[in-house]
Structure formats: C-alpha cells, structure tokens
C-alpha cells in the first residue's frame, strides 16, 4: 500500500563506514612503511585504545570474535564447563563458548532494554557454570553492578561483549574502564569504530593480558615484530598451541584515525538518535528504545524501533518490505541464537524457551544510523516510517 509518498530515487543503505582522507593517508603511509603485519601501529593503537577506555592492557585482534574466544580460553574455560550468555545477540557471543568446548547456556532478556536480565542469569547457574558473557546490546550498558555481584557470589569469570559499546557509559564510567574481567570490542565494518575487520580485548588482569598476547600468535613466545625488528632474535618457543588471531598494522592504521575521530562521529550518531526519538515518540503503532537509567551514555550503535502489532495491520517483515519499497535499508538485530539450527540440534533449544527474546525479535527493526547520513536522509527515514504507520494503522 502506498500513499502520495514522495519516494527517493536512490536506495539509502542501512549502514556505511565513515572513512575520511585522514584514514586513507594513514593506510597509504603504512603501505609505504614496509611493515604490514603486526608492528608499531598495532602497538600504538593498543596503547591509545587502553588509555581511551581506561584499562591497563589492550590486545589487538583480527575480530571481536577472536577476543571473545581468547577471553574464555585465557580464563581457563573448557570442556565440561557452562557459560551463560544472552540469546539476543550475534552468534559470535555463543559460538566462541562452543569453541572452548564449554556449553552455552542462555538467559532471557529484560523486555524493556533487550539486555540480559541478571535475575535470569542467576536462575541458570549450576555447579558447572564458570563464566558469564553479557552483551551490551545496541550500545546500551548491561546492569554491570548486578552482574558482577552475581559473578563474585558464585566465583564466575565475566567476559563482556562490547561489540556495540565503544563509547557507552555505565553509571558514568566507560565500558572497558577498570574492567574486572575482560571486555571485547568489535571494529567490524558496520561498527562505530571501523577497521573493516578487527577487535580489541581489554583487561586489568596482567596474567590474562599476557596469555592473550601469546595466544593470538600461535602461542609463540615472540611475535614477528620482536623477531624481525633490529635487535630481535629468530629464536622462539610455542608455549601453547594458540591461534592466528592478531591485529595487523593496516587495520591499526585505520583504527588509530577512527579513534581520533570517534568523538566527532559519536556526536553525529547522538544527533540522529535524538531526531528519531523526537519524531517517533508520539507515533501510535511504534515504540522507541527505552534506555536504562544506568546507561548514562548510549553509543547508539543501533537505533531499534519496535512495531506494536496490536495497533498495525502489518507485521515486522511486511514493515521492512514497505521500507525497502521506499528505498530505505534496514536490518534486524538479532535472530535469537537459540533458534539457529546448530543450537537446536546440538543442545535441544526450541521456540518458547526464551519468551522475552522471541517476542522482542518478532517486532524489532534497526533503522539506518551512521555519521555520514545527511539531515535529508534522516528526515526521509522518519517520513517513510510515519507514512507506513499512517497507511497501516488499525
Ligand atoms: C554482539 C556482537 N558480538 C560479537 C560480534 C562479533 O564481532 P566481529 O565481527 O568483530 O567478530 C558482533 C558482530 O556483529 C556482535 O554484534
């Protein structure tokens, strides 16, 4: 169904990275420097990132997935253990639990925020539970005080998945600031700080940081920079059969500049989110994000609206098709992980296991939100959503 809506000619992508001349220049000078693998830029990016979030140690990785995996391995999680996470996340948060040999155990979400519900975590703890992987979903903070209080009481390790949460503040403190466990960030192409692929593990625990550093390059006692730079030695040992997970200097070149520009990019995200909030807050038929009081700064990685099925003659999938018809790209974050066939088949998870997550999934749409969107783009998304609601309101 279409009204007299004035449809734009070109498609507005759901997401685009924000790459300026500065990133391009830094990548070119890295290419000319003669050092492409992990080297001085990775080391510099790790240092600056640790300073930025306020952690003692940062270890650059080729993805957040790698950082999540290494966090659990370094904490000694393995076969026979159980690790609790949320089903409202990307598969990486749970797949990496399986990679250690442990079992992923899901805990349902808080139906207001979409983040894991600490009460549900506590219900899932058994004698095998060894760790919790809370996900700072969409750029909101999980309730860390409650999660760490539970973790302390049951002696559990906490590996925070902060793929969406660079810039997020919990009760005034940046995610990753003085972490008690580990915190993993993603620099995937769609993320607030993008290096194409990339990730960072931060921790204040020296032992975990040292283990992580060794595990990311096959468990080698020395990385290539230590071996091939002047004064380095060819000799090395394999201390553990590790992984090939390290960040490299071309990624770090992008990361250094993106970090420098993060504040400016975040300001634009905030402006767009505010514009959406203002435009949609009184639209009958959709709901805007509810932000917990302890999320004092939202990173606005995602802007998620929820449709109210009782008020519209259209479901979420049709709403997305209508947006697509109006040339607006969207996404859905996320298809619940417990409903994926690998999880159903291996662990027997089924529909109905996590009602809050499933209900959330049925109604959510992620709208375009990225710094390079123009005001016209933002207004166009607003008008498109309002037009669809107008066409299909009961
Ligand atoms: C919540 C969450 N965790 C982890 C990841 C994995 O990040 P990466 O692609 O850097 O491995 C993603 C990626 O989209 C994510 O959304």
Coordinates of C-alpha atoms and ligand atoms in Angstrom, one line a residue:
X1 CA 0.0 0.0 0.0
X2 CA 1.4 3.4 -0.8
X3 CA 0.1 6.9 -0.2
X4 CA 1.1 10.1 -2.1
X5 CA 4.6 9.5 -0.7
X6 CA 7.4 11.2 -2.5
X7 CA 9.8 8.3 -2.9
X8 CA 13.5 9.0 -3.3
X9 CA 15.3 7.6 -6.3
X10 CA 18.4 6.2 -4.8
X11 CA 18.5 3.4 -2.1
X12 CA 19.6 4.6 1.4
X13 CA 21.9 1.8 2.7
X14 CA 21.3 0.5 6.2
X15 CA 24.9 1.3 7.0
X16 CA 28.1 2.9 5.6
X17 CA 31.5 3.3 7.2
X18 CA 32.8 6.8 7.8
X19 CA 36.2 6.9 6.2
X20 CA 37.9 10.3 5.7
X21 CA 41.0 11.4 3.9
X22 CA 42.9 11.0 7.2
X23 CA 42.3 7.2 7.3
X24 CA 43.3 6.9 3.6
X25 CA 46.5 8.8 4.2
X26 CA 47.4 6.7 7.2
X27 CA 46.8 3.5 5.3
X28 CA 48.9 4.7 2.4
X29 CA 51.8 5.6 4.7
X30 CA 51.5 2.2 6.4
X31 CA 51.7 0.6 3.0
X32 CA 54.8 2.6 2.2
X33 CA 56.4 2.0 5.6
X34 CA 57.5 -1.6 4.8
X35 CA 55.6 -3.1 7.7
X36 CA 52.2 -4.5 7.1
X37 CA 51.8 -7.2 9.7
X38 CA 51.5 -6.7 13.5
X39 CA 54.0 -4.0 14.3
X40 CA 54.4 -0.4 15.6
X41 CA 50.9 0.8 14.6
X42 CA 49.2 -2.1 16.3
X43 CA 51.2 -1.5 19.4
X44 CA 50.4 2.2 19.3
X45 CA 46.7 1.5 18.7
X46 CA 46.6 -0.9 21.6
X47 CA 48.2 1.7 23.8
X48 CA 45.8 4.5 22.8
X49 CA 42.8 2.3 23.0
X50 CA 43.7 1.2 26.5
X51 CA 44.1 4.8 27.5
X52 CA 40.9 5.8 25.9
X53 CA 38.7 3.3 27.7
X54 CA 40.7 3.4 30.9
X55 CA 42.0 -0.2 31.0
X56 CA 45.5 -1.3 31.9
X57 CA 46.0 -3.6 28.9
X58 CA 44.6 -3.9 25.4
X59 CA 45.4 -6.7 22.9
X60 CA 44.6 -6.1 19.3
X61 CA 42.8 -9.0 17.5
X62 CA 41.5 -9.7 14.0
X63 CA 37.9 -9.6 15.3
X64 CA 35.8 -9.3 18.4
X65 CA 35.0 -13.0 17.9
X66 CA 38.7 -13.7 18.4
X67 CA 38.7 -11.5 21.6
X68 CA 35.7 -13.3 23.0
X69 CA 37.2 -16.7 22.3
X70 CA 40.6 -15.7 23.8
X71 CA 38.9 -14.2 26.9
X72 CA 37.4 -17.6 27.8
X73 CA 40.5 -19.6 26.9
X74 CA 42.7 -17.3 28.9
X75 CA 40.3 -17.6 31.8
X76 CA 40.7 -21.4 31.7
X77 CA 37.1 -22.2 30.4
X78 CA 36.9 -25.6 28.6
X79 CA 35.1 -28.9 28.2
X80 CA 32.6 -29.7 30.9
X81 CA 32.0 -26.0 31.8
X82 CA 28.9 -23.9 31.2
X83 CA 28.9 -20.3 30.2
X84 CA 25.8 -18.1 30.4
X85 CA 25.0 -15.6 27.7
X86 CA 22.0 -13.9 26.0
X87 CA 20.1 -15.4 23.0
X88 CA 19.5 -11.8 21.8
X89 CA 23.0 -11.4 20.2
X90 CA 25.1 -12.2 17.2
X91 CA 26.2 -15.9 17.0
X92 CA 29.8 -14.9 17.9
X93 CA 29.0 -14.4 21.6
X94 CA 27.7 -18.0 21.8
X95 CA 29.8 -19.8 19.1
X96 CA 33.0 -18.8 20.9
X97 CA 31.8 -20.6 24.1
X98 CA 31.4 -23.7 22.0
X99 CA 34.9 -23.2 20.5
X100 CA 36.3 -23.7 24.0
X101 CA 34.5 -27.0 24.5
X102 CA 32.1 -25.4 27.0
X103 CA 28.3 -25.3 26.7
X104 CA 26.4 -22.1 26.0
X105 CA 23.5 -21.6 28.4
X106 CA 21.1 -18.8 27.6
X107 CA 19.4 -16.4 30.0
X108 CA 16.4 -14.4 28.8
X109 CA 16.5 -10.6 28.3
X110 CA 15.0 -7.7 30.1
X111 CA 11.9 -7.0 27.9
X112 CA 12.4 -3.2 28.3
X113 CA 16.1 -2.9 27.2
X114 CA 16.9 -6.0 25.3
X115 CA 20.0 -6.7 27.5
X116 CA 20.4 -9.9 29.5
X117 CA 18.3 -9.9 32.7
X118 CA 20.5 -10.5 35.8
X119 CA 17.7 -12.4 37.6
X120 CA 17.6 -14.8 34.6
X121 CA 21.4 -15.3 34.8
X122 CA 21.1 -16.3 38.5
X123 CA 18.4 -18.9 37.6
X124 CA 20.7 -20.6 35.1
X125 CA 23.7 -21.1 37.4
X126 CA 24.7 -24.7 38.1
X127 CA 27.8 -26.3 39.6
X128 CA 29.2 -26.3 36.1
X129 CA 28.8 -22.6 35.5
X130 CA 32.2 -20.9 35.1
X131 CA 31.5 -17.6 33.3
X132 CA 29.0 -15.0 32.1
X133 CA 29.2 -13.3 28.7
X134 CA 26.9 -10.2 29.0
X135 CA 26.3 -8.3 25.7
X136 CA 26.0 -4.5 25.8
X137 CA 23.2 -4.8 23.2
X138 CA 22.8 -2.0 20.7
X139 CA 25.1 0.4 22.7
X140 CA 23.2 0.2 26.0
X141 CA 25.0 -1.0 29.0
X142 CA 24.1 -4.2 30.8
X143 CA 23.5 -3.9 34.5
X144 CA 27.1 -4.5 35.4
X145 CA 26.9 -4.0 39.2
X146 CA 24.3 -6.7 39.5
X147 CA 26.1 -9.0 37.0
X148 CA 29.5 -8.6 38.9
X149 CA 27.7 -9.1 42.2
X150 CA 26.3 -12.4 41.0
X151 CA 29.7 -13.3 39.5
X152 CA 31.5 -12.6 42.7
X153 CA 29.0 -14.6 44.8
X154 CA 29.4 -17.7 42.5
X155 CA 33.0 -17.2 41.6
X156 CA 32.4 -16.7 37.9
X157 CA 34.5 -15.1 35.3
X158 CA 32.9 -12.2 33.3
X159 CA 33.8 -11.6 29.6
X160 CA 31.8 -8.6 28.5
X161 CA 30.8 -8.5 24.8
X162 CA 31.2 -4.8 24.0
X163 CA 31.0 -5.2 20.2
X164 CA 28.3 -2.4 20.2
X165 CA 29.6 -0.5 23.1
X166 CA 32.6 1.6 22.3
X167 CA 31.7 5.0 23.9
X168 CA 28.9 3.5 26.1
X169 CA 29.0 4.6 29.8
X170 CA 27.6 2.6 32.7
X171 CA 26.8 4.9 35.6
X172 CA 29.2 7.5 34.2
X173 CA 32.1 5.0 33.5
X174 CA 33.1 4.0 30.1
X175 CA 32.6 0.3 29.2
X176 CA 36.1 -1.1 29.5
X177 CA 37.1 1.2 32.3
X178 CA 38.9 -0.6 35.1
X179 CA 37.4 -4.0 33.9
X180 CA 37.2 -6.8 36.5
X181 CA 37.2 -9.5 33.8
X182 CA 37.7 -8.9 30.0
X183 CA 35.9 -6.6 27.6
X184 CA 35.9 -7.3 23.9
X185 CA 35.2 -4.6 21.2
X186 CA 34.5 -5.0 17.5
X187 CA 35.8 -2.9 14.7
X188 CA 33.9 -4.7 12.0
X189 CA 32.9 -2.5 9.0
X190 CA 29.5 -1.6 10.4
X191 CA 30.7 -0.7 13.9
X192 CA 31.1 2.8 15.5
X193 CA 34.8 2.5 15.1
X194 CA 35.5 0.5 11.9
X195 CA 38.7 -1.1 10.6
X196 CA 36.9 -3.5 8.2
X197 CA 37.6 -6.4 10.4
X198 CA 39.2 -6.1 13.8
X199 CA 38.7 -6.3 17.6
X200 CA 40.3 -5.5 20.9
X201 CA 40.4 -7.3 24.2
X202 CA 40.9 -5.0 27.2
X203 CA 41.6 -6.1 30.8
X204 CA 43.3 -5.0 34.0
X205 CA 44.4 -8.6 34.7
X206 CA 48.1 -8.8 33.8
X207 CA 48.1 -12.6 33.6
X208 CA 45.1 -12.7 31.2
X209 CA 46.7 -9.9 29.1
X210 CA 50.0 -11.9 28.8
X211 CA 48.2 -15.1 28.0
X212 CA 46.1 -13.3 25.4
X213 CA 49.1 -11.8 23.7
X214 CA 50.7 -15.2 23.3
X215 CA 47.6 -17.0 22.3
X216 CA 46.8 -14.6 19.4
X217 CA 50.0 -15.5 17.5
X218 CA 50.0 -19.3 17.7
X219 CA 51.2 -19.3 21.3
X220 CA 54.6 -18.0 20.2
X221 CA 56.8 -16.6 22.9
X222 CA 57.7 -13.8 20.5
X223 CA 55.7 -12.1 17.7
X224 CA 57.1 -11.1 14.3
X225 CA 57.9 -7.5 15.4
X226 CA 60.1 -8.9 18.2
X227 CA 61.8 -11.3 15.8
X228 CA 62.4 -9.3 12.7
X229 CA 63.0 -5.8 14.0
X230 CA 66.6 -4.7 14.7
X231 CA 67.9 -6.4 17.8
X232 CA 65.3 -9.2 17.5
X233 CA 66.2 -12.8 17.6
X234 CA 65.0 -15.7 15.4
X235 CA 64.6 -18.0 18.4
X236 CA 61.1 -18.6 19.7
X237 CA 59.1 -21.2 21.6
X238 CA 55.4 -22.3 21.2
X239 CA 54.2 -22.1 24.8
X240 CA 50.6 -23.2 24.0
X241 CA 49.0 -24.3 20.7
X242 CA 47.4 -20.9 20.1
X243 CA 45.6 -19.2 17.3
X244 CA 46.2 -16.8 14.4
X245 CA 44.1 -14.0 15.8
X246 CA 46.4 -10.9 15.9
X247 CA 45.6 -7.5 14.6
X248 CA 47.9 -6.2 11.8
X249 CA 49.2 -2.7 11.0
X250 CA 46.8 -1.9 8.1
X251 CA 43.9 -2.4 10.5
X252 CA 45.6 -0.4 13.2
X253 CA 46.3 2.5 10.8
X254 CA 42.5 2.8 10.3
X255 CA 41.9 2.2 14.0
X256 CA 44.2 5.0 15.1
X257 CA 42.5 7.6 13.0
X258 CA 39.0 6.3 13.7
X259 CA 39.7 6.5 17.4
X260 CA 40.9 10.1 16.9
X261 CA 37.6 10.9 15.1
X262 CA 35.4 8.8 17.4
X263 CA 34.1 11.7 19.5
X264 CA 33.0 13.7 16.3
X265 CA 31.4 10.6 14.8
X266 CA 29.5 9.8 18.1
X267 CA 28.2 13.4 18.3
X268 CA 26.5 12.8 14.9
X269 CA 25.1 9.5 16.0
X270 CA 23.6 11.2 19.0
X271 CA 22.1 13.9 16.9
X272 CA 20.4 11.4 14.6
X273 CA 19.2 9.2 17.5
X274 CA 17.7 12.3 19.2
X275 CA 16.0 13.3 15.9
X276 CA 14.5 9.8 15.6
X277 CA 13.4 9.8 19.3
X278 CA 11.7 13.2 18.9
X279 CA 10.0 12.3 15.7
X280 CA 8.7 8.8 16.8
X281 CA 7.9 9.3 20.4
X282 CA 4.3 10.1 19.8
X283 CA 3.7 7.9 16.8
X284 CA 1.0 5.4 17.8
X285 CA 2.0 2.0 16.4
X286 CA 5.7 2.0 17.1
X287 CA 7.9 2.2 20.2
X288 CA 11.2 4.0 20.5
X289 CA 14.2 2.5 22.5
X290 CA 13.8 2.5 26.3
X291 CA 17.1 3.5 27.9
X292 CA 18.0 2.1 31.3
X293 CA 18.9 4.7 33.9
X294 CA 22.3 3.2 34.4
X295 CA 23.2 3.7 30.7
X296 CA 24.4 7.2 31.2
X297 CA 25.9 7.4 27.6
X298 CA 24.4 5.3 24.8
X299 CA 26.8 4.5 22.0
X300 CA 23.8 4.4 19.5
X301 CA 25.4 1.6 17.6
X302 CA 21.8 0.6 16.6
X303 CA 18.6 2.5 16.6
X304 CA 15.9 -0.1 17.0
X305 CA 12.2 0.6 16.8
X306 CA 9.6 -1.9 17.8
X307 CA 6.3 -2.2 16.0
X308 CA 3.2 -2.6 18.1
X309 CA 1.4 -5.5 16.4
X310 CA -2.0 -4.8 18.1
X311 CA -2.1 -1.4 16.5
X312 CA -1.0 -2.1 13.0
X313 CA -2.4 -4.2 10.1
X314 CA 1.1 -5.2 9.2
X315 CA 3.8 -7.3 10.8
X316 CA 7.5 -6.6 11.2
X317 CA 8.6 -8.5 8.0
X318 CA 6.0 -6.6 5.9
X319 CA 7.0 -3.3 7.6
X320 CA 10.6 -4.0 6.4
X321 CA 9.4 -4.7 2.9
X322 CA 7.5 -1.4 2.9
X323 CA 10.6 0.4 4.0
X324 CA 12.6 -1.3 1.3
X325 CA 9.9 -0.4 -1.2
X326 CA 10.5 3.3 -0.2
X327 CA 14.3 2.7 -0.7
X328 CA 15.2 2.5 3.0
X329 CA 17.7 -0.2 4.0
X330 CA 17.1 -1.9 7.4
X331 CA 18.3 -4.8 9.5
X332 CA 17.2 -7.0 12.4
X333 CA 19.4 -7.4 15.4
X334 CA 19.1 -10.3 16.1
X335 CA 17.5 -13.6 15.1
X336 CA 17.7 -15.3 18.5
X337 CA 20.7 -17.6 18.7
X338 CA 18.9 -20.4 20.4
X339 CA 16.6 -20.7 17.4
X340 CA 19.5 -21.4 15.0
X341 CA 19.6 -24.9 13.7
X342 CA 23.1 -25.6 15.1
X343 CA 21.8 -24.7 18.6
X344 CA 18.5 -26.5 18.3
X345 CA 20.2 -29.7 17.0
X346 CA 23.2 -29.7 19.4
X347 CA 21.5 -28.5 22.6
X348 CA 17.8 -29.1 22.1
X349 CA 16.9 -25.4 22.3
X350 CA 13.4 -24.7 20.9
X351 CA 10.8 -22.0 20.3
X352 CA 9.2 -20.9 23.5
X353 CA 12.4 -21.3 25.6
X354 CA 13.1 -17.6 25.9
X355 CA 9.7 -15.7 25.6
X356 CA 11.1 -12.2 26.1
X357 CA 13.7 -12.7 23.5
X358 CA 11.3 -14.2 21.0
X359 CA 8.7 -11.5 21.5
X360 CA 11.4 -8.9 21.1
X361 CA 12.7 -10.4 17.9
X362 CA 9.2 -10.5 16.3
X363 CA 8.8 -6.8 16.5
X364 CA 12.2 -5.1 16.0
X365 CA 13.6 -3.2 13.1
X366 CA 17.0 -1.5 13.1
X367 CA 16.9 1.8 11.1
X368 CA 19.8 3.4 9.3
X369 CA 22.1 5.3 11.8
X370 CA 25.6 6.3 10.8
X371 CA 27.5 9.6 10.9
X372 CA 27.6 10.2 7.1
X373 CA 23.8 10.3 6.9
X374 CA 22.6 13.8 5.9
X375 CA 19.8 15.6 7.5
X376 CA 17.8 14.9 4.4
X377 CA 18.5 11.1 4.8
X378 CA 17.4 11.2 8.4
X379 CA 14.2 13.1 7.6
X380 CA 13.5 10.7 4.8
X381 CA 13.7 7.7 7.1
X382 CA 11.3 9.5 9.5
X383 CA 8.8 10.3 6.8
X384 CA 8.9 6.8 5.5
X385 CA 8.3 5.2 8.9
X386 CA 5.4 7.6 9.6
X387 CA 3.9 7.0 6.1
X388 CA 3.9 3.3 6.6
X389 CA 2.3 3.6 10.1
X390 CA -0.3 6.0 8.6
X391 CA -1.1 3.5 5.8
X392 CA -1.5 0.5 8.1
X393 CA -2.8 1.8 11.5
X394 CA -5.8 -0.1 12.7
Ligands
LIG1 C1 27.0 -8.5 19.8 C2 28.2 -8.9 18.9 N1 29.2 -9.6 19.4 C3 30.2 -10.0 18.7 C4 30.3 -9.7 17.4 C5 31.5 -10.2 16.6 O1 32.2 -9.1 16.1 P1 33.3 -9.4 14.9 O2 32.6 -9.4 13.6 O3 34.3 -8.2 15.1 O4 34.0 -10.7 15.2 C6 29.3 -8.9 16.8 C7 29.4 -8.6 15.3 O5 28.5 -8.1 14.7 C8 28.2 -8.5 17.6 O6 27.2 -7.8 17.0

